[in-house]
mmCIF file of C-alpha atoms in Angstrom:
data_model
loop_
_atom_site.group_PDB
_atom_site.id
_atom_site.type_symbol
_atom_site.label_atom_id
_atom_site.label_comp_id
_atom_site.label_asym_id
_atom_site.label_seq_id
_atom_site.Cartn_x
_atom_site.Cartn_y
_atom_site.Cartn_z
ATOM 1 C CA MET F 123 129.384 93.153 105.843
ATOM 2 C CA GLU F 124 132.533 91.446 104.466
ATOM 3 C CA ALA F 125 130.734 88.378 103.487
ATOM 4 C CA LEU F 126 128.201 90.413 101.731
ATOM 5 C CA ALA F 127 130.752 92.441 99.807
ATOM 6 C CA ILE F 128 132.609 89.259 98.716
ATOM 7 C CA ALA F 129 129.237 87.572 97.594
ATOM 8 C CA ILE F 130 128.305 90.626 95.680
ATOM 9 C CA GLN F 131 131.826 90.489 93.819
ATOM 10 C CA LYS F 132 131.584 86.845 93.305
ATOM 11 C CA VAL F 133 128.053 86.666 91.962
ATOM 12 C CA ARG F 134 128.336 89.633 89.767
ATOM 13 C CA ALA F 135 131.507 88.138 88.177
ATOM 14 C CA MET F 136 129.856 84.796 87.467
ATOM 15 C CA SER F 137 128.983 83.505 84.105
ATOM 16 C CA MET F 138 125.516 82.153 83.346
ATOM 17 C CA LYS F 139 126.892 78.597 83.772
ATOM 18 C CA ASP F 140 128.298 79.425 87.136
ATOM 19 C CA LYS F 141 124.971 80.809 88.189
ATOM 20 C CA GLU F 142 123.236 77.724 87.131
ATOM 21 C CA HIS F 143 125.708 75.733 89.343
ATOM 22 C CA LEU F 144 125.020 78.105 92.228
ATOM 23 C CA THR F 145 121.319 77.758 91.571
ATOM 24 C CA ASP F 146 121.652 73.995 91.800
ATOM 25 C CA GLU F 147 123.394 74.436 95.150
ATOM 26 C CA VAL F 148 120.584 76.582 96.395
ATOM 27 C CA PHE F 149 118.177 73.972 95.318
ATOM 28 C CA ALA F 150 120.076 71.311 97.232
ATOM 29 C CA LYS F 151 120.658 73.309 100.388
ATOM 30 C CA GLN F 152 117.714 75.856 100.447
ATOM 31 C CA PRO F 153 114.962 74.451 98.051
ATOM 32 C CA ASN F 154 112.112 76.335 99.809
ATOM 33 C CA MET F 155 113.792 79.657 99.215
ATOM 34 C CA LEU F 156 114.352 78.845 95.571
ATOM 35 C CA CYS F 157 110.750 77.504 95.181
ATOM 36 C CA SER F 158 109.264 80.695 96.761
ATOM 37 C CA VAL F 159 111.060 82.770 94.231
ATOM 38 C CA LEU F 160 110.216 80.635 91.165
ATOM 39 C CA ALA F 161 106.569 80.354 92.217
ATOM 40 C CA LEU F 162 105.973 84.093 91.634
ATOM 41 C CA SER F 163 105.787 83.354 87.924
ATOM 42 C CA ARG F 164 102.415 81.579 88.744
ATOM 43 C CA MET F 165 101.388 84.680 90.378
ATOM 44 C CA GLY F 166 101.435 86.790 87.291
ATOM 45 C CA VAL F 167 105.012 88.064 87.723
ATOM 46 C CA SER F 168 107.017 88.217 84.503
ATOM 47 C CA ILE F 169 109.974 85.866 84.107
ATOM 48 C CA GLU F 170 112.222 89.017 83.733
ATOM 49 C CA LYS F 171 111.217 90.325 87.177
ATOM 50 C CA VAL F 172 111.600 86.792 88.691
ATOM 51 C CA ASP F 173 115.070 86.934 87.354
ATOM 52 C CA PHE F 174 115.725 90.053 89.408
ATOM 53 C CA LEU F 175 114.595 88.223 92.549
ATOM 54 C CA LEU F 176 116.646 85.162 91.559
ATOM 55 C CA GLU F 177 119.733 87.275 91.338
ATOM 56 C CA LEU F 178 118.925 88.620 94.868
ATOM 57 C CA LEU F 179 118.541 85.077 96.152
ATOM 58 C CA LEU F 180 121.920 84.051 94.652
ATOM 59 C CA LEU F 181 123.586 87.036 96.270
ATOM 60 C CA CYS F 182 121.984 86.185 99.739
ATOM 61 C CA PHE F 183 122.901 82.577 99.398
ATOM 62 C CA GLN F 184 126.392 83.355 98.436
ATOM 63 C CA ALA F 185 126.634 85.706 101.417
ATOM 64 C CA MET F 186 125.377 82.899 103.632
ATOM 65 C CA LYS F 187 128.219 80.708 102.353
ATOM 66 C CA GLU F 188 130.787 83.446 102.795
ATOM 67 C CA SER F 189 129.718 83.994 106.377
ATOM 68 C CA GLY F 190 131.137 80.554 107.277
ATOM 69 C CA LEU F 191 128.071 79.804 109.401
ATOM 70 C CA ASN F 192 126.168 76.586 109.031
ATOM 71 C CA TRP F 193 122.677 77.901 107.989
ATOM 72 C CA PRO F 194 119.773 75.583 108.698
ATOM 73 C CA LEU F 195 117.033 74.798 106.113
ATOM 74 C CA ILE F 196 114.660 77.737 105.792
ATOM 75 C CA THR F 197 111.283 76.034 105.924
ATOM 76 C CA GLU F 198 107.977 77.216 104.459
ATOM 77 C CA GLN F 199 106.853 77.751 108.014
ATOM 78 C CA VAL F 200 109.712 80.161 108.537
ATOM 79 C CA GLN F 201 109.116 81.860 105.386
ATOM 80 C CA GLU F 202 105.401 82.316 106.122
ATOM 81 C CA ALA F 203 106.102 83.574 109.727
ATOM 82 C CA GLN F 204 108.512 86.144 108.402
ATOM 83 C CA LEU F 205 106.052 87.302 105.661
ATOM 84 C CA GLU F 206 103.353 87.569 108.314
ATOM 85 C CA ARG F 207 105.830 89.602 110.466
ATOM 86 C CA GLN F 208 106.616 91.972 107.446
ATOM 87 C CA VAL F 209 103.016 92.529 106.665
ATOM 88 C CA ALA F 210 102.417 93.510 110.301
ATOM 89 C CA VAL F 211 105.231 95.940 110.193
ATOM 90 C CA MET F 212 103.899 97.537 106.939
ATOM 91 C CA LYS F 213 100.396 97.858 108.391
ATOM 92 C CA PHE F 214 101.840 99.587 111.579
ATOM 93 C CA ASP F 215 103.786 101.879 109.196
ATOM 94 C CA GLN F 216 100.600 102.802 107.344
ATOM 95 C CA GLY F 217 98.929 104.305 110.380
ATOM 96 C CA LEU F 218 101.828 106.774 111.077
ATOM 97 C CA LYS F 219 102.318 110.379 110.195
ATOM 98 C CA PRO F 220 105.070 110.952 107.714
ATOM 99 C CA SER F 221 107.711 112.198 110.252
ATOM 100 C CA LEU F 222 107.062 109.095 112.419
ATOM 101 C CA LYS F 223 107.162 106.768 109.416
ATOM 102 C CA HIS F 224 110.654 107.888 108.636
ATOM 103 C CA ALA F 225 111.743 107.500 112.204
ATOM 104 C CA ALA F 226 110.080 103.973 112.426
ATOM 105 C CA ARG F 227 111.741 102.823 109.202
ATOM 106 C CA GLU F 228 115.121 104.092 110.278
ATOM 107 C CA LYS F 229 114.830 102.338 113.659
ATOM 108 C CA TYR F 230 113.672 99.158 111.911
ATOM 109 C CA ALA F 231 116.645 99.105 109.535
ATOM 110 C CA ASP F 232 119.061 100.191 112.233
ATOM 111 C CA SER F 233 117.894 97.310 114.612
ATOM 112 C CA HIS F 234 117.683 94.626 111.892
ATOM 113 C CA PRO F 235 120.058 91.752 112.682
ATOM 114 C CA GLU F 236 121.227 91.863 109.021
ATOM 115 C CA HIS F 237 120.975 95.602 108.594
ATOM 116 C CA PHE F 238 123.874 95.631 105.804
ATOM 117 C CA LEU F 239 122.038 92.924 103.766
ATOM 118 C CA LEU F 240 118.713 94.684 104.252
ATOM 119 C CA ALA F 241 120.131 98.014 103.048
ATOM 120 C CA PHE F 242 121.786 96.419 100.135
ATOM 121 C CA VAL F 243 118.467 94.702 99.089
ATOM 122 C CA LEU F 244 116.394 97.761 99.605
ATOM 123 C CA ASN F 245 118.879 99.741 97.408
ATOM 124 C CA GLU F 246 118.709 96.983 94.767
ATOM 125 C CA ILE F 247 114.864 97.173 94.738
ATOM 126 C CA GLN F 248 115.006 101.028 94.511
ATOM 127 C CA ASP F 249 117.309 100.805 91.498
ATOM 128 C CA TRP F 250 115.327 97.950 89.898
ATOM 129 C CA ARG F 251 112.118 99.852 90.314
ATOM 130 C CA GLY F 252 113.632 102.814 88.341
ATOM 131 C CA ARG F 253 114.507 100.496 85.404
ATOM 132 C CA VAL F 254 111.289 98.558 84.973
ATOM 133 C CA ASN F 255 107.812 99.380 84.126
ATOM 134 C CA THR F 256 106.007 99.170 87.428
ATOM 135 C CA GLU F 257 103.105 96.811 87.835
ATOM 136 C CA GLU F 258 100.946 95.785 90.667
ATOM 137 C CA SER F 259 102.747 92.405 90.709
ATOM 138 C CA ASP F 260 105.968 94.122 91.581
ATOM 139 C CA THR F 261 104.757 94.107 95.344
ATOM 140 C CA HIS F 262 105.184 90.313 95.229
ATOM 141 C CA ILE F 263 108.804 90.874 94.253
ATOM 142 C CA MET F 264 109.501 93.500 96.793
ATOM 143 C CA LEU F 265 107.855 91.568 99.692
ATOM 144 C CA SER F 266 109.720 88.423 98.631
ATOM 145 C CA ALA F 267 113.012 90.151 98.434
ATOM 146 C CA ILE F 268 112.575 91.601 101.974
ATOM 147 C CA ASN F 269 111.366 88.145 103.231
ATOM 148 C CA LEU F 270 114.557 86.549 101.969
ATOM 149 C CA VAL F 271 116.625 88.934 104.082
ATOM 150 C CA ASN F 272 114.209 88.412 107.150
ATOM 151 C CA CYS F 273 114.365 84.701 106.897
ATOM 152 C CA LEU F 274 118.243 84.799 106.945
ATOM 153 C CA ALA F 275 118.170 87.335 109.739
ATOM 154 C CA TRP F 276 115.724 85.563 112.069
ATOM 155 C CA VAL F 277 116.398 81.898 111.468
ATOM 156 C CA GLU F 278 117.685 80.140 114.585
ATOM 157 C CA LEU F 279 121.338 79.124 113.957
ATOM 158 C CA PRO F 280 122.895 76.108 115.629
ATOM 159 C CA ASP F 281 124.324 77.076 119.060
ATOM 160 C CA SER F 282 127.374 74.682 118.439
ATOM 161 C CA ARG F 283 128.803 77.175 115.872
ATOM 162 C CA LYS F 284 131.282 79.817 117.382
ATOM 163 C CA GLY F 285 129.896 83.246 116.863
ATOM 164 C CA ALA F 286 126.518 81.979 115.705
ATOM 165 C CA PHE F 287 123.533 83.528 117.696
ATOM 166 C CA GLY F 288 119.923 83.065 116.837
ATOM 167 C CA PRO F 289 117.849 86.120 117.250
ATOM 168 C CA HIS F 290 116.589 84.974 120.599
ATOM 169 C CA SER F 291 119.920 84.169 122.267
ATOM 170 C CA ASN F 292 120.328 86.924 124.790
ATOM 171 C CA ASN F 293 118.949 89.192 122.056
ATOM 172 C CA VAL F 294 122.103 89.001 119.966
ATOM 173 C CA SER F 295 121.738 88.480 116.345
ATOM 174 C CA HIS F 296 124.172 86.701 114.076
ATOM 175 C CA GLY F 297 124.601 89.675 111.856
ATOM 176 C CA GLN F 298 127.207 87.678 109.806
ATOM 177 C CA VAL F 299 126.003 88.101 106.375
#
């Protein structure tokens, strides 16, 4: 949680030039994550809405840096697998009664390896949706934002790093962001 708080402070205090430099760093270290955000403009998402997601990516990336962990490259395959996982979770949720939906969502959030980051991103999405004219393409933004978090939460971290646990290492998550 500390890494996330520091990242939020740093990114929100950055000038446009600083954000450009951070975006260059994202491109150098996590090009697939950056490309997945920028590609949304080709799917009919306005550039203003892509900017919102880009800001979330910068916050997530800065939190990765602040965690002190050596994050591996998030591949397109990891992104696709996490998106498929998220869609499956959403389909499961659709079949539930309202009272069970709330309980399932709460359990999902509480058990998420990066629950602070997830809560922050979900809150940012909620605030953002209150400020924009909603469109069907907003679904792409919301799914992509959650997918950024899931990719960070479930990626296998190198075992050689102290305190770095992948999601399948004795069922302990890294939870460092």
